[in-house]
Short mmCIF file of C-alpha atoms and ligand atoms in Angstrom, two decimals:
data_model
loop_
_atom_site.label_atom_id
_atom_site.label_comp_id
_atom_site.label_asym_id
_atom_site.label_seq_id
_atom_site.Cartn_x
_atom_site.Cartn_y
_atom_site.Cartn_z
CA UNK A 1 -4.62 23.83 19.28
CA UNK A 2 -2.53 24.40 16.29
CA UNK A 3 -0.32 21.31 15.80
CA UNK A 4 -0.16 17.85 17.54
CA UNK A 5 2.33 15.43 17.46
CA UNK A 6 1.24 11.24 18.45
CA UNK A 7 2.84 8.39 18.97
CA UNK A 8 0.63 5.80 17.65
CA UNK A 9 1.71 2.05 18.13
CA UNK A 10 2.66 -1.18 16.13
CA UNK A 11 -0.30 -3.91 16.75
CA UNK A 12 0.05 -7.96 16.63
CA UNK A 13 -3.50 -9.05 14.66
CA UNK A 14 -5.13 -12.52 15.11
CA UNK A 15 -2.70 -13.53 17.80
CA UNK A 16 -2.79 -17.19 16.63
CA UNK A 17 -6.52 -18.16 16.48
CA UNK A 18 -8.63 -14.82 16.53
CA UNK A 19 -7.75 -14.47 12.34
CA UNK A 20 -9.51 -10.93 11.71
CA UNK A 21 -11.10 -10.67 15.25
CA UNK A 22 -8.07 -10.34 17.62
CA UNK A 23 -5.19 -8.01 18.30
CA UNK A 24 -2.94 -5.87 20.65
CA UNK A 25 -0.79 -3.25 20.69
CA UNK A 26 3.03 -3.11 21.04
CA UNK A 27 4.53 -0.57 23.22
CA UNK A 28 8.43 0.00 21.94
CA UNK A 29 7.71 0.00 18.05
CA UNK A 30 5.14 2.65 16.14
CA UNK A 31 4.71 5.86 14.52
CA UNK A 32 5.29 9.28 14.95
CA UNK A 33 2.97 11.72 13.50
CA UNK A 34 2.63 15.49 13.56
CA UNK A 35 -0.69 17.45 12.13
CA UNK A 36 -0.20 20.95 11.61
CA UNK A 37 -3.48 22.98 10.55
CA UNK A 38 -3.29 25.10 7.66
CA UNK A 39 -5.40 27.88 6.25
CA UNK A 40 -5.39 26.15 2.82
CA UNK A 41 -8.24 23.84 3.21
CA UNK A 42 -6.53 20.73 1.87
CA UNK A 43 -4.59 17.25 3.03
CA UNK A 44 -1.20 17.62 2.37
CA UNK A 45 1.35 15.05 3.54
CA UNK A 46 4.38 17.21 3.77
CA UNK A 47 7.16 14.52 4.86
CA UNK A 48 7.73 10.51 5.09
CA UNK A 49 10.54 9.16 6.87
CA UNK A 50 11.25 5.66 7.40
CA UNK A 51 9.76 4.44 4.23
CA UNK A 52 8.73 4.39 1.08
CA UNK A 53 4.73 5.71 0.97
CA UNK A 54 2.66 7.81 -1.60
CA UNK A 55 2.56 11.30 -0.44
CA UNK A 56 -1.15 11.48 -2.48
CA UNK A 57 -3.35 12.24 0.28
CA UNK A 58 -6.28 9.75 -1.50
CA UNK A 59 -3.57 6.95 -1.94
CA UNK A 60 -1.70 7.59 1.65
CA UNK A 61 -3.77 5.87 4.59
CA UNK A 62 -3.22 8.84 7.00
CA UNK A 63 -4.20 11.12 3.70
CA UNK A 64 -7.36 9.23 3.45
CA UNK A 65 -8.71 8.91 6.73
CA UNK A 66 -8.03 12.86 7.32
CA UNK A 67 -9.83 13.39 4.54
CA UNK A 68 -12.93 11.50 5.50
CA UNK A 69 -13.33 12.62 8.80
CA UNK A 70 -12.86 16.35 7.46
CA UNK A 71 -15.81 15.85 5.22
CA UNK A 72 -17.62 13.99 7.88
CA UNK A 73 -16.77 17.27 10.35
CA UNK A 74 -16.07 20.17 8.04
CA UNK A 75 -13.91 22.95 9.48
CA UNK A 76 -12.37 25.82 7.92
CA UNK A 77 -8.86 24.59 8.28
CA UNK A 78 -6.84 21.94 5.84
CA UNK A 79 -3.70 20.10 7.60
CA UNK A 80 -0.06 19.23 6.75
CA UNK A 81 1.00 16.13 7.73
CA UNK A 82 4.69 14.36 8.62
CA UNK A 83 4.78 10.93 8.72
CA UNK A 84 7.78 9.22 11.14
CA UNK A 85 7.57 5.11 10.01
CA UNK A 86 9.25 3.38 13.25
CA UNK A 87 9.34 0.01 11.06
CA UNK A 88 9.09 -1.05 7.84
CA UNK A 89 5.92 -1.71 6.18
CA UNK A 90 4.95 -5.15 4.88
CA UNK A 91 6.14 -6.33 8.51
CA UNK A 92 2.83 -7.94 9.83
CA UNK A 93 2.95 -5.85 12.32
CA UNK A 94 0.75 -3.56 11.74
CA UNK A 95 2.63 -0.55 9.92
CA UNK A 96 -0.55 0.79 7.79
CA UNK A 97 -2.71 0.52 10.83
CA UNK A 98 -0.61 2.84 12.85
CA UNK A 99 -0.28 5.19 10.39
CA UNK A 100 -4.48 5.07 10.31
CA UNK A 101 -4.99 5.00 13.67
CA UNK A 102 -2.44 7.72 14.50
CA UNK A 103 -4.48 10.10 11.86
CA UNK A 104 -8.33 9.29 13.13
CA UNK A 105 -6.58 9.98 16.55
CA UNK A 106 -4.76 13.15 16.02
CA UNK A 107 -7.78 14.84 13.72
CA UNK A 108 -10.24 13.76 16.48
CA UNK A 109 -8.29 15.70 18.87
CA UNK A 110 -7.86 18.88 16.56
CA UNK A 111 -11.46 18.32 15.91
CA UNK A 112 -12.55 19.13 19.85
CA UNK A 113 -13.15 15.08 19.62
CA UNK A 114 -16.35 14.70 18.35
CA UNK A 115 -15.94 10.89 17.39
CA UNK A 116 -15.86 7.81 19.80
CA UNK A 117 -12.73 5.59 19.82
CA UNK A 118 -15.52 3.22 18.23
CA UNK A 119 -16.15 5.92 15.13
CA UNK A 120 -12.26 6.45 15.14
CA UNK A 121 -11.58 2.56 14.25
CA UNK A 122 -14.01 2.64 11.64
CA UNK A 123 -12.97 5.76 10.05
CA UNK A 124 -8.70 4.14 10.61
CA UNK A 125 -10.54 0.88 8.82
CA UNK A 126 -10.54 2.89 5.43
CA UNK A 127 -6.77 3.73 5.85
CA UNK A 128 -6.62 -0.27 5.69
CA UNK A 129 -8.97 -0.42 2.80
CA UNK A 130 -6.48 2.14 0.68
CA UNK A 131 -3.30 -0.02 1.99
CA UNK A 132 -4.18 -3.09 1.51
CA UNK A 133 -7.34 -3.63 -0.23
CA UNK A 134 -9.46 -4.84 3.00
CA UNK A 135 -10.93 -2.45 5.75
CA UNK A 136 -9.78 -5.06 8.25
CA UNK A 137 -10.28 -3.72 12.09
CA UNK A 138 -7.98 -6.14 14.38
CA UNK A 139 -4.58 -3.94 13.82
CA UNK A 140 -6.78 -0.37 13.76
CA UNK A 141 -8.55 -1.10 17.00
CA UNK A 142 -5.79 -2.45 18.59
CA UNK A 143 -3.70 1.19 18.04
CA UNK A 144 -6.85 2.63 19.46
CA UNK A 145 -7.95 1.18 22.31
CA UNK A 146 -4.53 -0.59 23.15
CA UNK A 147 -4.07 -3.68 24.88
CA UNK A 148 -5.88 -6.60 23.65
CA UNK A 149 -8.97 -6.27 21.55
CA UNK A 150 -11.69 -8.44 19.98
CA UNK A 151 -13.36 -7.33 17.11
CA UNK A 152 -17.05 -8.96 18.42
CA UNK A 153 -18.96 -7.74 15.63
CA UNK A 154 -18.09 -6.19 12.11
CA UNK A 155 -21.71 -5.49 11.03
CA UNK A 156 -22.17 -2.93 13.19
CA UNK A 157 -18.57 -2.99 14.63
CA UNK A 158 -18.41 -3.89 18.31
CA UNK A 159 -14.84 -3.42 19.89
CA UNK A 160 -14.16 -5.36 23.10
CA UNK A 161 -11.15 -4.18 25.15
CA UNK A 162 -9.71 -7.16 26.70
CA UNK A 163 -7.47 -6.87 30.23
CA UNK A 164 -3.32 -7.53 30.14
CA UNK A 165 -1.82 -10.02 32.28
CA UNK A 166 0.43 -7.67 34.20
CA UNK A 167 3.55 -9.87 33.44
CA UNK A 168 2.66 -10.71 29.74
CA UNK A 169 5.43 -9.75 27.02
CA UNK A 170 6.15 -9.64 23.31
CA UNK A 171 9.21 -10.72 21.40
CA UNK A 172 9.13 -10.72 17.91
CA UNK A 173 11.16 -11.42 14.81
CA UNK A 174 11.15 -9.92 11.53
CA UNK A 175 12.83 -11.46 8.61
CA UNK A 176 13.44 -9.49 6.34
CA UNK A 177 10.84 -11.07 3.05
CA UNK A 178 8.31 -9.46 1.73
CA UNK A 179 4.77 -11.08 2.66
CA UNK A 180 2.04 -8.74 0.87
CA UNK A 181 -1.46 -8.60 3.10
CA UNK A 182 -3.27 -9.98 -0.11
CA UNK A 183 -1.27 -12.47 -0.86
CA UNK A 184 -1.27 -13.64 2.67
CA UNK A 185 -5.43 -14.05 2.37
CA UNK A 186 -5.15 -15.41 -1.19
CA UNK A 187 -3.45 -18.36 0.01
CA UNK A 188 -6.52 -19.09 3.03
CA UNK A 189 -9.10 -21.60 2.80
CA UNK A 190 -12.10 -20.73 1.64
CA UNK A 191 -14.18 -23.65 3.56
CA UNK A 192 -13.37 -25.24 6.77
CA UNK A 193 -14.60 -28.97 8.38
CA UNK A 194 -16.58 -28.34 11.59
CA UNK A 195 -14.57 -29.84 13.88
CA UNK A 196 -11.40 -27.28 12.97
CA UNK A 197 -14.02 -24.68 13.34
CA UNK A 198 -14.63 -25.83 16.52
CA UNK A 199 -11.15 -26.42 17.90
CA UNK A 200 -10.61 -22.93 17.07
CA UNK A 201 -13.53 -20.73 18.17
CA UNK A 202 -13.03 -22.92 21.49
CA UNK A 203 -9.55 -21.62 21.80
CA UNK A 204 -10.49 -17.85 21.07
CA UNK A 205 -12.68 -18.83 24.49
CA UNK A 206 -9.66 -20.10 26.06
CA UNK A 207 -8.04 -17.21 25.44
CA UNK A 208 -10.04 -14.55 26.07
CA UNK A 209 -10.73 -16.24 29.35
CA UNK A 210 -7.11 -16.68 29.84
CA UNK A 211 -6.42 -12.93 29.72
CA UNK A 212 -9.10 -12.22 31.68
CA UNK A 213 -7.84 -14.71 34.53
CA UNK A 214 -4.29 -13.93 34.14
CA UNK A 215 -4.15 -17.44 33.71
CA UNK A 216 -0.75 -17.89 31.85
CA UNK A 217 -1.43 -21.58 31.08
CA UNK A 218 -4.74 -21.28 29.93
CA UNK A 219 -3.02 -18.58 27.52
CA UNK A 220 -0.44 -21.33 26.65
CA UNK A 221 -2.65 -23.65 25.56
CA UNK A 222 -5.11 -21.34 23.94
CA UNK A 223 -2.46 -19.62 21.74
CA UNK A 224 -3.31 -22.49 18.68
CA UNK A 225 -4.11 -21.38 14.77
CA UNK A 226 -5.11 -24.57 13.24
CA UNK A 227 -6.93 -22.81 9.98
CA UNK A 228 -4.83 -19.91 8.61
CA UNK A 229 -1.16 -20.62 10.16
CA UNK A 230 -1.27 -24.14 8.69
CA UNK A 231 -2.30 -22.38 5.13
CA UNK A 232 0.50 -19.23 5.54
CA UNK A 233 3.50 -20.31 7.16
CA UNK A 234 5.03 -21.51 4.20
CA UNK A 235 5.55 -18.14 3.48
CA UNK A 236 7.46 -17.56 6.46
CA UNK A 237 11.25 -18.88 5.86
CA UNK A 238 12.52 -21.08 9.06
CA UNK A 239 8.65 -20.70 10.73
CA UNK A 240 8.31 -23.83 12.52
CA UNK A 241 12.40 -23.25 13.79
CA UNK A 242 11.33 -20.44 15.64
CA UNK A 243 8.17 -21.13 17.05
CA UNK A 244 9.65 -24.78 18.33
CA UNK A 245 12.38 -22.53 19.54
CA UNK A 246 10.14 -20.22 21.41
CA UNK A 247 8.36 -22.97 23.22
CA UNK A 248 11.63 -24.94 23.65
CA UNK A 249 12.64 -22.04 25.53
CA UNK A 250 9.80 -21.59 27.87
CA UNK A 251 7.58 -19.23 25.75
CA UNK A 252 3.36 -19.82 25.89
CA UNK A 253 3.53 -20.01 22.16
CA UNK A 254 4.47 -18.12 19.06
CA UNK A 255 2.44 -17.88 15.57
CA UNK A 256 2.19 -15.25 12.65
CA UNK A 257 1.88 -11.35 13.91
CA UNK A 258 -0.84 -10.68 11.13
CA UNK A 259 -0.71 -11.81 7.82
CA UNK A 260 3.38 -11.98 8.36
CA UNK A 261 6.28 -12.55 7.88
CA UNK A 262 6.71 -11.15 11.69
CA UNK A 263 6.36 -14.05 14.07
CA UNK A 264 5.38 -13.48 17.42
CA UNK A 265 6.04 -14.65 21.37
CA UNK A 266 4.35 -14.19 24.10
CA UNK A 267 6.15 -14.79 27.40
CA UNK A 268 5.75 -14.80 31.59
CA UNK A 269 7.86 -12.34 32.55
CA UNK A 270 10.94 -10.09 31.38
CA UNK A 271 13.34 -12.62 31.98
CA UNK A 272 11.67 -15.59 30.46
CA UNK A 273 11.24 -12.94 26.93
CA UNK A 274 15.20 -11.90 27.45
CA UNK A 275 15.94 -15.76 27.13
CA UNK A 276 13.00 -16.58 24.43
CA UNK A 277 14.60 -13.44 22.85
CA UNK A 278 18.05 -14.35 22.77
CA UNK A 279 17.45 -18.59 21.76
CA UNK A 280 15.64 -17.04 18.89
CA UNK A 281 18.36 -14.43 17.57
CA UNK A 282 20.73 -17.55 18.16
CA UNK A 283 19.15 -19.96 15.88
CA UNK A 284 18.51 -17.52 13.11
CA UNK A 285 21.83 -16.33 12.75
CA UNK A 286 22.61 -19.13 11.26
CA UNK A 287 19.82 -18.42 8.42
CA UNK A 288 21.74 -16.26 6.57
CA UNK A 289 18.53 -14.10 6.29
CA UNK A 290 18.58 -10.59 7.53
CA UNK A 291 16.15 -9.82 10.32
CA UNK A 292 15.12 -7.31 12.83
CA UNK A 293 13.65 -8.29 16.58
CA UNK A 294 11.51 -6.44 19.11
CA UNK A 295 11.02 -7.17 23.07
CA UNK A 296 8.63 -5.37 24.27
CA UNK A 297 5.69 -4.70 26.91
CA UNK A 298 1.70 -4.93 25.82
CA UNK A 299 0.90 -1.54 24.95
CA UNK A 300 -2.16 -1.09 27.07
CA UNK A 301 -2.73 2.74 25.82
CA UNK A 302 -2.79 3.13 22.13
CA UNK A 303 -2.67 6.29 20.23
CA UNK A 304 -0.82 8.71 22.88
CA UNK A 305 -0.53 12.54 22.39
CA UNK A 306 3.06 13.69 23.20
CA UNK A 307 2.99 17.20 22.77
CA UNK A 308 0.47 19.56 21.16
CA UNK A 309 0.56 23.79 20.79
N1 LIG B 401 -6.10 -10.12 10.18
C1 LIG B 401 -5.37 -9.69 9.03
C2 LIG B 401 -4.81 -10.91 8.31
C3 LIG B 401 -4.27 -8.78 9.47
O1 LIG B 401 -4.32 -11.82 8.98
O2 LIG B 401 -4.87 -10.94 7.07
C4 LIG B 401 -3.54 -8.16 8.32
O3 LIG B 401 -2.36 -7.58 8.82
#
């Protein structure tokens, strides 16, 4: 195999009360990447479309995590790589993690895959290190494994792949503000009273239990951040509006995709998201800030290959 070309996908982290721990992927929004080997033995990224990223290999995530894994496995071949961003960074949704996941992915596989999806998240976990300062796992793992993950354990990591609901969707907004990652965890609470501590780790229970049931209501009233989206929606111009217009229109809940400003849905159903989808556009309209929106299917597959020679 000479060159490969991946889609890898755009991930949803915490999903309301599993800050750091929980995530899932997204199946209409991500990257496309193509690795070419190269006789030179060095990381070049040769092309970035879709935004504005350092082409530096040691300052790019992709460039980093190639890197690493190369001098985990050394081979006598370097790589070129292209870069397609399917969304902008700074989203919440994700955008450095796909980039990171799509490169442990795609190297693995030019590799002969000598590294576990498990070794792959750790080694996309440094792509989130270089782009934004923590090697955070929910959005890597996520791209991975697909569907809905819990980070169990950081220290070692311990991934848990969660099931989908078959009739659970995403719709998501985007306004178009910048939130940064680190100014997203500046802003967090540094000590928390017990009994918040304990309404939440009892609804990362509820939820996980939820998903595995398919139990939609259990989901509903699981999907509750009272610790970080109390400390970070401020950041997030017309937050409650949209949430209270999610529910209001029949969603299970809505909170912060990641450190934001994305805010996510999850729905029952296609045509409960169409209607979620199109109550929200309505009422932000009227913001006079620009924004994008997604509707879209749980990716339950992560890091695909499309086409390799
Ligand atoms: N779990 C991380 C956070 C995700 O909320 O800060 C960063 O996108």
């Amino acid at each position: 195999m000479k060159q490969i070309k991946i889609f890898s996908p755009a991930t949803v982290a915490n999903v309301s009360c599993g800050f750091d721990c929980l995530g899932f992927a997204v199946n209409d929004l991500g990257d496309t990447m193509t690795f070419t080997k190269t006789e030179q033995k060095e990381i070049t990224i040769t092309k970035i479309t879709g935004a504005d990223l350092p082409y530096e290999s040691n300052r790019n995530a992709a460039g980093a995590v190639a890197k690493a894994m190369l001098e985990k496995h050394p081979v006598d071949f370097g790589l070129d790589i292209e870069i397609h961003k399917g969304y902008t960074p700074g989203s919440g949704l994700g955008s450095s993690a796909a980039s990171s996941a799509g490169a442990a992915f795609a190297v693995n596989e030019l590799l002969g895959n000598p590294f576990s999806k498990l070794e792959l998240t750790k080694f996309a976990m440094l792509g989130e290190e270089i782009a934004c300062g923590s090697p955070i796992a929910d959005n890597v793992a996520a791209a991975i494994y697909g569907g809905f993950i819990l980070v169990q354990q950081y220290e070692p990591l311990h991934v848990i792949k969660i099931p989908v609901p078959d009739e659970l969707m995403l719709v998501a907004i985007h306004p178009q503000v910048e939130v940064k990652t680190k100014d997203a965890r500046d802003v967090l609470p540094t000590h928390i009273p017990l009994e918040d501590a304990v309404t939440q780790w009892a609804n990362v229970g509820g939820l996980i239990s939820g998903l595995y049931a398919s139990d939609y209501q259990l989901i509903a009233n699981s999907l509750k951040d009272i610790i970080v989206e109390p400390a970070r929606k401020h950041l997030i111009p017309y937050f409650d509006e949209v949430k209270q217009t999610a529910i209001d229109s029949g969603a299970l809940s809505a909170g912060i995709s990641g450190s934001g400003p994305t805010i996510f849905a999850l729905c029952k159903g296609q045509e409960n998201a169409k209607k979620v989808y199109q109550h929200i556009d309505n009422m932000y309209q009227h913001t006079g800030i620009n924004y994008t929106m997604v509707l879209s299917k749980i990716n339950t597959q992560g890091v695909i290959l499309l086409a390799s020679n």
